[in-house]
mmCIF file of C-alpha atoms and ligand atoms in Angstrom:
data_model
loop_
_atom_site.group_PDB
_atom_site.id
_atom_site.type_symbol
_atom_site.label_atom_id
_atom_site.label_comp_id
_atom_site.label_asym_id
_atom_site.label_seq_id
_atom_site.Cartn_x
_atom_site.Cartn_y
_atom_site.Cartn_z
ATOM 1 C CA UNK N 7 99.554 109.035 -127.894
ATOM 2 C CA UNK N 8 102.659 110.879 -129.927
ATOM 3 C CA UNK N 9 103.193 113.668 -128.655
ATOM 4 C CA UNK N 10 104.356 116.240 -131.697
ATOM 5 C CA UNK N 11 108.306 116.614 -131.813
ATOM 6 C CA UNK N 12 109.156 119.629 -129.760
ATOM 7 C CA UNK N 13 110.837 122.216 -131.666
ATOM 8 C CA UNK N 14 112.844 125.527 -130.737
ATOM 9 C CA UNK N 15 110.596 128.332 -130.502
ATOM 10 C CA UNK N 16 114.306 130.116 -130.577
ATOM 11 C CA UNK N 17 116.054 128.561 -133.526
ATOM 12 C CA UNK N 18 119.195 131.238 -132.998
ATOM 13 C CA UNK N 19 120.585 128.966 -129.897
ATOM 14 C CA UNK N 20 120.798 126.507 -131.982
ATOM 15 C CA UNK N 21 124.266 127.600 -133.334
ATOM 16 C CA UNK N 22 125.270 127.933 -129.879
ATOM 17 C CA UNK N 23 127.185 124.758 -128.808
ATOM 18 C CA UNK N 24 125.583 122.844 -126.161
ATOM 19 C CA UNK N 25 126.908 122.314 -122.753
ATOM 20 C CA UNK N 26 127.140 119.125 -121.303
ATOM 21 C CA UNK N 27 123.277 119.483 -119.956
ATOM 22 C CA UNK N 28 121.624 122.093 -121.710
ATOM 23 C CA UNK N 29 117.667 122.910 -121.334
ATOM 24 C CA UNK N 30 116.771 125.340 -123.962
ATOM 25 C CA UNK N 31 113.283 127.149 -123.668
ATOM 26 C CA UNK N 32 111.425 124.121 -122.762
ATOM 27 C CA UNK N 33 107.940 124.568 -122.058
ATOM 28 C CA UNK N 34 105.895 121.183 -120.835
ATOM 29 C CA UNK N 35 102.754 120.751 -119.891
ATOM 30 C CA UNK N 36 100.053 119.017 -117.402
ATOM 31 C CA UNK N 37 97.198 118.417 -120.025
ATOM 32 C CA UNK N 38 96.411 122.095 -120.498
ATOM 33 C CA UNK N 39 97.806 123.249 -117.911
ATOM 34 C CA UNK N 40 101.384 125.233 -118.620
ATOM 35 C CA UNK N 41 103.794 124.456 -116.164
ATOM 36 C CA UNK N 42 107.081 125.220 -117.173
ATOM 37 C CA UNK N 43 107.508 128.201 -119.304
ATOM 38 C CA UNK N 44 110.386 128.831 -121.440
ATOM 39 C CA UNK N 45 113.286 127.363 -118.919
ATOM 40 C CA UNK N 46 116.760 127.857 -120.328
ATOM 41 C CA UNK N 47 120.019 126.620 -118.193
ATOM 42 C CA UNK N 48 123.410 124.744 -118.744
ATOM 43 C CA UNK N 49 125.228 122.053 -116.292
ATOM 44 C CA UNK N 50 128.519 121.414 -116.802
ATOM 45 C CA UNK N 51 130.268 118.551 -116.473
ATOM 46 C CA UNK N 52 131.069 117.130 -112.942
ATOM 47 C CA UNK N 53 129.368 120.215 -111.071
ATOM 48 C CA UNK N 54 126.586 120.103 -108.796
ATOM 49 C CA UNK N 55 123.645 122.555 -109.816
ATOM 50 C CA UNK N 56 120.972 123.450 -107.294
ATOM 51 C CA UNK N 57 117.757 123.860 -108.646
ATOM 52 C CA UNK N 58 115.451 125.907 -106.172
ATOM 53 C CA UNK N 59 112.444 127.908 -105.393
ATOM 54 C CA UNK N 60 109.104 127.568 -103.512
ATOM 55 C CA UNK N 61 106.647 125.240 -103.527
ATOM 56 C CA UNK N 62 104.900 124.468 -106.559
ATOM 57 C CA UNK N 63 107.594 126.287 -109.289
ATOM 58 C CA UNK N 64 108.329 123.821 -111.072
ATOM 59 C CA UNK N 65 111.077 122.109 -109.889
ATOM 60 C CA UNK N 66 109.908 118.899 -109.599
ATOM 61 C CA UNK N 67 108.324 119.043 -113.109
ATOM 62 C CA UNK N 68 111.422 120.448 -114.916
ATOM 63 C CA UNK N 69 113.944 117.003 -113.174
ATOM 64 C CA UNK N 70 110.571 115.074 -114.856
ATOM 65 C CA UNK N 71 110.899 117.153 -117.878
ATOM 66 C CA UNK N 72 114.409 116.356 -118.621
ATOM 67 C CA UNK N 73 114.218 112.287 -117.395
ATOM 68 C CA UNK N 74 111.432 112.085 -120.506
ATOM 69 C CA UNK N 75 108.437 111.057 -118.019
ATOM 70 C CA UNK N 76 105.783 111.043 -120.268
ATOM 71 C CA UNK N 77 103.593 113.663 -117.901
ATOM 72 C CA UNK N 78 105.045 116.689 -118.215
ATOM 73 C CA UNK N 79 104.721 117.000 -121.268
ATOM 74 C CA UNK N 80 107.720 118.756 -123.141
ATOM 75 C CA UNK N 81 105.939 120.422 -125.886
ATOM 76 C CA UNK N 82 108.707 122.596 -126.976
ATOM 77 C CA UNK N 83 112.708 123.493 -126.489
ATOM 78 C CA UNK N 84 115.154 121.618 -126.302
ATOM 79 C CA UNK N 85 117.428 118.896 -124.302
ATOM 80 C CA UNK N 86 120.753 118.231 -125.228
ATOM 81 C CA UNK N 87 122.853 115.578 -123.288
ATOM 82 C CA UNK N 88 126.902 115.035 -124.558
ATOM 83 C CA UNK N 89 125.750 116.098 -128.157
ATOM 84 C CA UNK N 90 122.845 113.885 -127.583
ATOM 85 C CA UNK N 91 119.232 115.433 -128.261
ATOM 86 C CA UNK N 92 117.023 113.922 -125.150
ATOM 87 C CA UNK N 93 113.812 115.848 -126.166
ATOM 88 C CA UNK N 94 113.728 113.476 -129.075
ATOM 89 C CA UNK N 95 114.003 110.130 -126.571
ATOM 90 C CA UNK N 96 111.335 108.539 -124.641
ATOM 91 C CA UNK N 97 112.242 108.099 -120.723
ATOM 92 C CA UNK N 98 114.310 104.626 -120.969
ATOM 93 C CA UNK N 99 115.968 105.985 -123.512
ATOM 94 C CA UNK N 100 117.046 108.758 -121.923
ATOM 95 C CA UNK N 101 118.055 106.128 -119.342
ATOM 96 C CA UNK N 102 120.242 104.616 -121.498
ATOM 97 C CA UNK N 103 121.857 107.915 -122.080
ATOM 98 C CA UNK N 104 122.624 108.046 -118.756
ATOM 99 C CA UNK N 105 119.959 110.268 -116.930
ATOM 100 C CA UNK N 106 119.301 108.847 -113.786
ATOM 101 C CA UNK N 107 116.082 110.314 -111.635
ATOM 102 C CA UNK N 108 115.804 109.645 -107.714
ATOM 103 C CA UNK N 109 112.501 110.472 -107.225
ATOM 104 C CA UNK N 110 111.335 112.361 -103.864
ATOM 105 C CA UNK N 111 109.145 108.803 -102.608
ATOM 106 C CA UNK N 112 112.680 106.840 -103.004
ATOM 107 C CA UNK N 113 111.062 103.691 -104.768
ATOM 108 C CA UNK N 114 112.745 100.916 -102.722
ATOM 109 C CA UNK N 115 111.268 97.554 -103.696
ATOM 110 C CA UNK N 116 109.519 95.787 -100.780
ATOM 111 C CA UNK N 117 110.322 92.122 -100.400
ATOM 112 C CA UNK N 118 113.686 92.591 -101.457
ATOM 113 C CA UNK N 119 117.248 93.359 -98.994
ATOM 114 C CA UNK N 120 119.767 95.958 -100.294
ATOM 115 C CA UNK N 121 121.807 94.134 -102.106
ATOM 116 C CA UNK N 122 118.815 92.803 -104.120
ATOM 117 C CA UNK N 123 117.770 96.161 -104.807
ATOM 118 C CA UNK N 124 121.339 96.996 -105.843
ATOM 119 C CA UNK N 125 121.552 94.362 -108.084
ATOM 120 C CA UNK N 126 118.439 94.485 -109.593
ATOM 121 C CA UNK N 127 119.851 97.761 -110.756
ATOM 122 C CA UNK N 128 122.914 96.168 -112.010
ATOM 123 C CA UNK N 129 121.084 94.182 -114.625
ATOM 124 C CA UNK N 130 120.806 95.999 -117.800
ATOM 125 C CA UNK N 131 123.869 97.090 -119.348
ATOM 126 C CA UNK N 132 126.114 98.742 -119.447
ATOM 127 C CA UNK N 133 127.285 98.233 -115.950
ATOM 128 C CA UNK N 134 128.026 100.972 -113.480
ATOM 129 C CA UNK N 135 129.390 100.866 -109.751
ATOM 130 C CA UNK N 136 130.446 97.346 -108.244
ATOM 131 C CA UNK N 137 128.631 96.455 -105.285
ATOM 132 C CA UNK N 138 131.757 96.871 -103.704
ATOM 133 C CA UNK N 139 132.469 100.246 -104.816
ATOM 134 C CA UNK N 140 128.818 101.194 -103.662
ATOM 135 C CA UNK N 141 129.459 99.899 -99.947
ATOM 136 C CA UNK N 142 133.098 101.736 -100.008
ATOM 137 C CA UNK N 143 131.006 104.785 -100.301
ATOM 138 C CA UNK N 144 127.680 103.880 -98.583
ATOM 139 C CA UNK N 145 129.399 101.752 -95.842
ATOM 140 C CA UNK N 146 126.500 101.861 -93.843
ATOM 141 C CA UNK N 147 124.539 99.969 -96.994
ATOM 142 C CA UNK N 148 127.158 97.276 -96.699
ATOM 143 C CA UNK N 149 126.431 96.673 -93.107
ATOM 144 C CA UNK N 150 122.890 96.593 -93.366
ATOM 145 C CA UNK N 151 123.279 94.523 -97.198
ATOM 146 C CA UNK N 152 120.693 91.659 -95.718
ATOM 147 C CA UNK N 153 118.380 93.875 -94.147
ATOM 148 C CA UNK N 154 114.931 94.232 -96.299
ATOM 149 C CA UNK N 155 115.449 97.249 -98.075
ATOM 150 C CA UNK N 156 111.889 99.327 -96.794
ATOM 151 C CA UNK N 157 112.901 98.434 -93.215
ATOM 152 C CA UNK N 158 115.892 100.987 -93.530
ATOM 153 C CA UNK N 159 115.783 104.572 -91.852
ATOM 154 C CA UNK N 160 114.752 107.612 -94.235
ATOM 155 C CA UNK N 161 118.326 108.544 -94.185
ATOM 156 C CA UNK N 162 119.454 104.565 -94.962
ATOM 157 C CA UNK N 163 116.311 104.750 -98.065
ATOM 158 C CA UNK N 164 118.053 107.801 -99.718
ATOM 159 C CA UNK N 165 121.404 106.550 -99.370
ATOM 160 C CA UNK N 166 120.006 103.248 -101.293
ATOM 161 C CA UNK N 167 118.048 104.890 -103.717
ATOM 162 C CA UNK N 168 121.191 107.137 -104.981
ATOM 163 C CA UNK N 169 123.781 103.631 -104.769
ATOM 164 C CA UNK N 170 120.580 102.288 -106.893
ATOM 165 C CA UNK N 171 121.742 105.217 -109.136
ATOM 166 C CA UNK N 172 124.824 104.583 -109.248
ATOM 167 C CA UNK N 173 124.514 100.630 -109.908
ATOM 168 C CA UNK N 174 123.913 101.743 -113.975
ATOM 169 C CA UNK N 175 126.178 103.510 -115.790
ATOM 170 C CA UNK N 176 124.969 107.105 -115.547
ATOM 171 C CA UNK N 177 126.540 110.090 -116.434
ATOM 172 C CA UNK N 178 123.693 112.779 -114.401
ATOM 173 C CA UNK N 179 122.275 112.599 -111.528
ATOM 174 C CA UNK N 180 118.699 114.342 -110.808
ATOM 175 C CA UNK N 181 117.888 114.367 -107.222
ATOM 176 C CA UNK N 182 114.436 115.269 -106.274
ATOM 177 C CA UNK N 183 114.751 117.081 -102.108
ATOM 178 C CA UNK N 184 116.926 113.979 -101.046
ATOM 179 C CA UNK N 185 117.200 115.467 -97.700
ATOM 180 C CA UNK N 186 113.532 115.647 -97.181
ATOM 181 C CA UNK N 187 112.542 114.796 -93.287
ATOM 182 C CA UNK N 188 116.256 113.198 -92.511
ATOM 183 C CA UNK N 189 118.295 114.916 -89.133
ATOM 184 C CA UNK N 190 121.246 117.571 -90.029
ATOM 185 C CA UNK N 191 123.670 115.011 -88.880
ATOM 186 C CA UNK N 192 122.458 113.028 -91.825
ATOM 187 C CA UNK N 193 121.905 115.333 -94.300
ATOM 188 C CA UNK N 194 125.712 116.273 -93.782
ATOM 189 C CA UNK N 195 126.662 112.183 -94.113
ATOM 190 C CA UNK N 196 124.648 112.499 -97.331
ATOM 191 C CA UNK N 197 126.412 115.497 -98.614
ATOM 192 C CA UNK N 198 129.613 114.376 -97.812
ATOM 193 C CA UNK N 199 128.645 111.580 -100.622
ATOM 194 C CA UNK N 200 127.504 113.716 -102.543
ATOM 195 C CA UNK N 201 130.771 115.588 -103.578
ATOM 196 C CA UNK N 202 132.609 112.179 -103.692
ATOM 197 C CA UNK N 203 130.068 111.292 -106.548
ATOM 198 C CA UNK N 204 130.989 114.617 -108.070
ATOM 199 C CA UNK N 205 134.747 113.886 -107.828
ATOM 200 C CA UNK N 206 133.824 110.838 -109.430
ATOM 201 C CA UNK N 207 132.936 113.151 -112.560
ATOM 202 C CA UNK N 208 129.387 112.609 -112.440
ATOM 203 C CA UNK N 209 127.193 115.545 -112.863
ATOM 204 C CA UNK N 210 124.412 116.127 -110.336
ATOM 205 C CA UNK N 211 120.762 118.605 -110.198
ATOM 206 C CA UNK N 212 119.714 118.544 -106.885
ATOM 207 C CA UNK N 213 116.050 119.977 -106.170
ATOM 208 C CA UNK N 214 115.928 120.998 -102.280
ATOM 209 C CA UNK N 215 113.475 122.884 -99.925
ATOM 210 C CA UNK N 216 116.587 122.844 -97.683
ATOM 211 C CA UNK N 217 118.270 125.827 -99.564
ATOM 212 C CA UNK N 218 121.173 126.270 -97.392
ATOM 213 C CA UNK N 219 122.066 122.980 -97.302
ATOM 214 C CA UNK N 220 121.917 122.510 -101.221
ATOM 215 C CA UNK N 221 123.897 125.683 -101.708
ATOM 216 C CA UNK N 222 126.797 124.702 -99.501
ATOM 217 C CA UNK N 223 127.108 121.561 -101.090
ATOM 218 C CA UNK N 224 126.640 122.912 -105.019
ATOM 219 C CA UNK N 225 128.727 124.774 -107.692
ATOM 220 C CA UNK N 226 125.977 126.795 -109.248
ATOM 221 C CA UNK N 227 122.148 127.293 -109.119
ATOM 222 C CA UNK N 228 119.128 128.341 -110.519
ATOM 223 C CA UNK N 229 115.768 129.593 -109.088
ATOM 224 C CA UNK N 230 112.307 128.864 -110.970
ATOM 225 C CA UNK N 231 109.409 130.917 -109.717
ATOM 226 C CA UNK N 232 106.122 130.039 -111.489
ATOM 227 C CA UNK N 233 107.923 127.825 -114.231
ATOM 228 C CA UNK N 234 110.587 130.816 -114.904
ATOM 229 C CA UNK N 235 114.236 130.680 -114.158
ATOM 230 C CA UNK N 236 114.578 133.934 -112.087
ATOM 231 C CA UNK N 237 118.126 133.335 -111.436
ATOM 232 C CA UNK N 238 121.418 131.516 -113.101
ATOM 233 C CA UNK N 239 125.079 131.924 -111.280
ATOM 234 C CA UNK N 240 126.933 130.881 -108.419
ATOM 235 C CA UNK N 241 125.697 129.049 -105.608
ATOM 236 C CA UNK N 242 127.777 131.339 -103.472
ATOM 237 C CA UNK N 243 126.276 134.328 -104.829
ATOM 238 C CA UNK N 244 122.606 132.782 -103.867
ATOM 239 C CA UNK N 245 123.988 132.531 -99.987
ATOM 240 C CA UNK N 246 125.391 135.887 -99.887
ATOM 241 C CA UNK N 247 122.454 137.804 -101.557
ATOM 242 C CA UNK N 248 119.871 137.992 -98.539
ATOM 243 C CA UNK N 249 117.417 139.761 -100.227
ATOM 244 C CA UNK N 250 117.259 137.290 -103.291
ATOM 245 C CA UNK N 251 116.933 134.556 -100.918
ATOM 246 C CA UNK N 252 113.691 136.487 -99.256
ATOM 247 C CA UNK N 253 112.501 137.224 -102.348
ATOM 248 C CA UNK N 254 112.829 133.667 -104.068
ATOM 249 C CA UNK N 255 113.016 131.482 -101.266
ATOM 250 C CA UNK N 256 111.414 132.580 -98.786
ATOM 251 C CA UNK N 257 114.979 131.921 -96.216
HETATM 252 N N1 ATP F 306 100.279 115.750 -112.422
HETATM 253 C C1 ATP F 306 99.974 117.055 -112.401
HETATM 254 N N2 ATP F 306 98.875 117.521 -113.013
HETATM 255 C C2 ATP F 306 98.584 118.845 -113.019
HETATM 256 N N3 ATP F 306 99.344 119.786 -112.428
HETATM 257 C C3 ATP F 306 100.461 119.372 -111.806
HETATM 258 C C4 ATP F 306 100.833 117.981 -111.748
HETATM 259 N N4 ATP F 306 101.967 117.893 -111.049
HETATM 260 C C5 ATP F 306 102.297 119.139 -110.684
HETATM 261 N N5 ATP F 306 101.393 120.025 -111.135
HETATM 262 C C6 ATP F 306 101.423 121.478 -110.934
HETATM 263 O O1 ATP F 306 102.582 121.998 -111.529
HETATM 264 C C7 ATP F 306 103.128 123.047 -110.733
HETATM 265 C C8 ATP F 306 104.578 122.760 -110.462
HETATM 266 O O2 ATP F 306 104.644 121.585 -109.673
HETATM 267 P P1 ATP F 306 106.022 120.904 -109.282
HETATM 268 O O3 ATP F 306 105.692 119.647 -108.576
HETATM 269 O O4 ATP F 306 106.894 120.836 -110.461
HETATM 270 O O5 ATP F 306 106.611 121.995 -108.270
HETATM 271 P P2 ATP F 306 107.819 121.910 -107.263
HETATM 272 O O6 ATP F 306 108.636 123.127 -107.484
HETATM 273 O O7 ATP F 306 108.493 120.593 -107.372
HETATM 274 O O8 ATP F 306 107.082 122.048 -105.861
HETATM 275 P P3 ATP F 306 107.410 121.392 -104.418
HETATM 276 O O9 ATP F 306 108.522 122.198 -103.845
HETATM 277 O O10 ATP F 306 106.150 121.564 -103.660
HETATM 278 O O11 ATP F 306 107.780 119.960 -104.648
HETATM 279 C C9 ATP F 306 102.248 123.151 -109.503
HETATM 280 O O12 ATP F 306 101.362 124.211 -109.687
HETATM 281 C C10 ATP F 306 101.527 121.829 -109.462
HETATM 282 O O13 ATP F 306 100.265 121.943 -108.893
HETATM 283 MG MG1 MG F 307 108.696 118.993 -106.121
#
């Protein structure tokens, strides 16, 4: 089915020049059911943007909105990537662009080791990450490069799922609760990566239940609550505003 073009409901941000990532007053949809409502933010370049709030606000739908899944459906707003207008792109276009989704379930293909899940990655053009850059960074991947890539811990998967990432040439990085079920020791080896792959320019969204970790690790954030963003500033600001937290997420 094609879907209408989305338009901007709010044609005056339109002479505002984009940011690197910027979501304008997108509203997508489940069928008939309105999910996200009107969500405006910006990511800069390189920075790590924590997008949180409780169960069931949208977060997972808005990281789906801006890959160009087909379901939500972006019915309106807009998505501009580096000058690029995603909201006009289907999802493996926006792939090309350089949008890269890991999704919550971690999609590592049975039957095949890590490096053949790495390198299946590799295949379309344009390159990104050697293999050999990947295990500098995820040196537990290298040792375990043979090993059948499902047979790895949880902590092991999400490390291989993000290198997976990392294998194309991708410019952002959405993250959908990559810490989900793994020990604080590894959520901190995770972390630790995850501001390497920032210093490494690329621009990351990470969607997290664990708020505190999230906000230690980010720049900036935002809060959705029913499919609104309720909040847009500093990460720091988040952890120091206790009532906010209660409030929004529930910590
Ligand atoms: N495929 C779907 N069809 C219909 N409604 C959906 C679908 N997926 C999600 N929803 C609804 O959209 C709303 C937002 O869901 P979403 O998964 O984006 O939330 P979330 O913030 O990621 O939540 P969680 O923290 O539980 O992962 C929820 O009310 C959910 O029930
Ligand atoms: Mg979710």
């Amino acid at each position: 089915m094609n879907a209408p073009a989305p338009f901007n409901k709010h044609a005056n941000n339109a002479a505002t020049a984009p940011a690197f990532l910027s979501i304008w007053n997108i509203e997508s949809y489940y069928g008939e059911s309105y999910i996200v409502q009107d969500v405006t933010f910006n990511v800069h370049e390189g920075e790590i943007l924590a997008l949180l709030g409780r169960n069931g606000a949208g977060k997972t739908s808005t990281l789906r909105s801006i890959a160009r899944l087909d379901s939500p459906e972006v019915r309106y707003g807009e998505i501009w990537l580096d000058h690029k207008p995603l909201h006009e792109m289907k999802s493996y276009q926006a792939a090309a662009e350089g949008i890269a989704l890991v999704p919550e379930d971690r999609r590592i293909i049975p039957g095949l080791t890590v490096e053949e899940n790495l390198q299946l990655a590799q295949i379309a053009p344009p390159k990104g990450w050697s293999l050999e850059r990947v295990y500098d960074l995820f040196p537990r991947l290298g040792e375990r490069r043979k090993q059948e890539g499902v047979t790895l811990s949880g902590g092991e998967q999400q490390m291989l799922s993000i290198a997976r990432a990392l294998c194309r040439d991708i410019k952002v990085l959405l993250l959908d609760e990559p810490y989900e079920g793994l020990a604080p020791v590894i959520v901190q080896e995770i972390a630790k990566t995850l501001g390497v792959i920032r210093d490494q320019g690329i621009t990351t969204i990470i969607v997290e239940q664990n708020a505190v970790a999230a906000l230690t690790l980010a720049d900036r954030a935002v809060i959705l609550d029913t499919g609104s963003v309720v909040f847009d500033g500093s990460a720091k600001e988040v952890l120091d505003d206790e009532a906010l937290r209660a409030e929004y997420l529930a910590i």
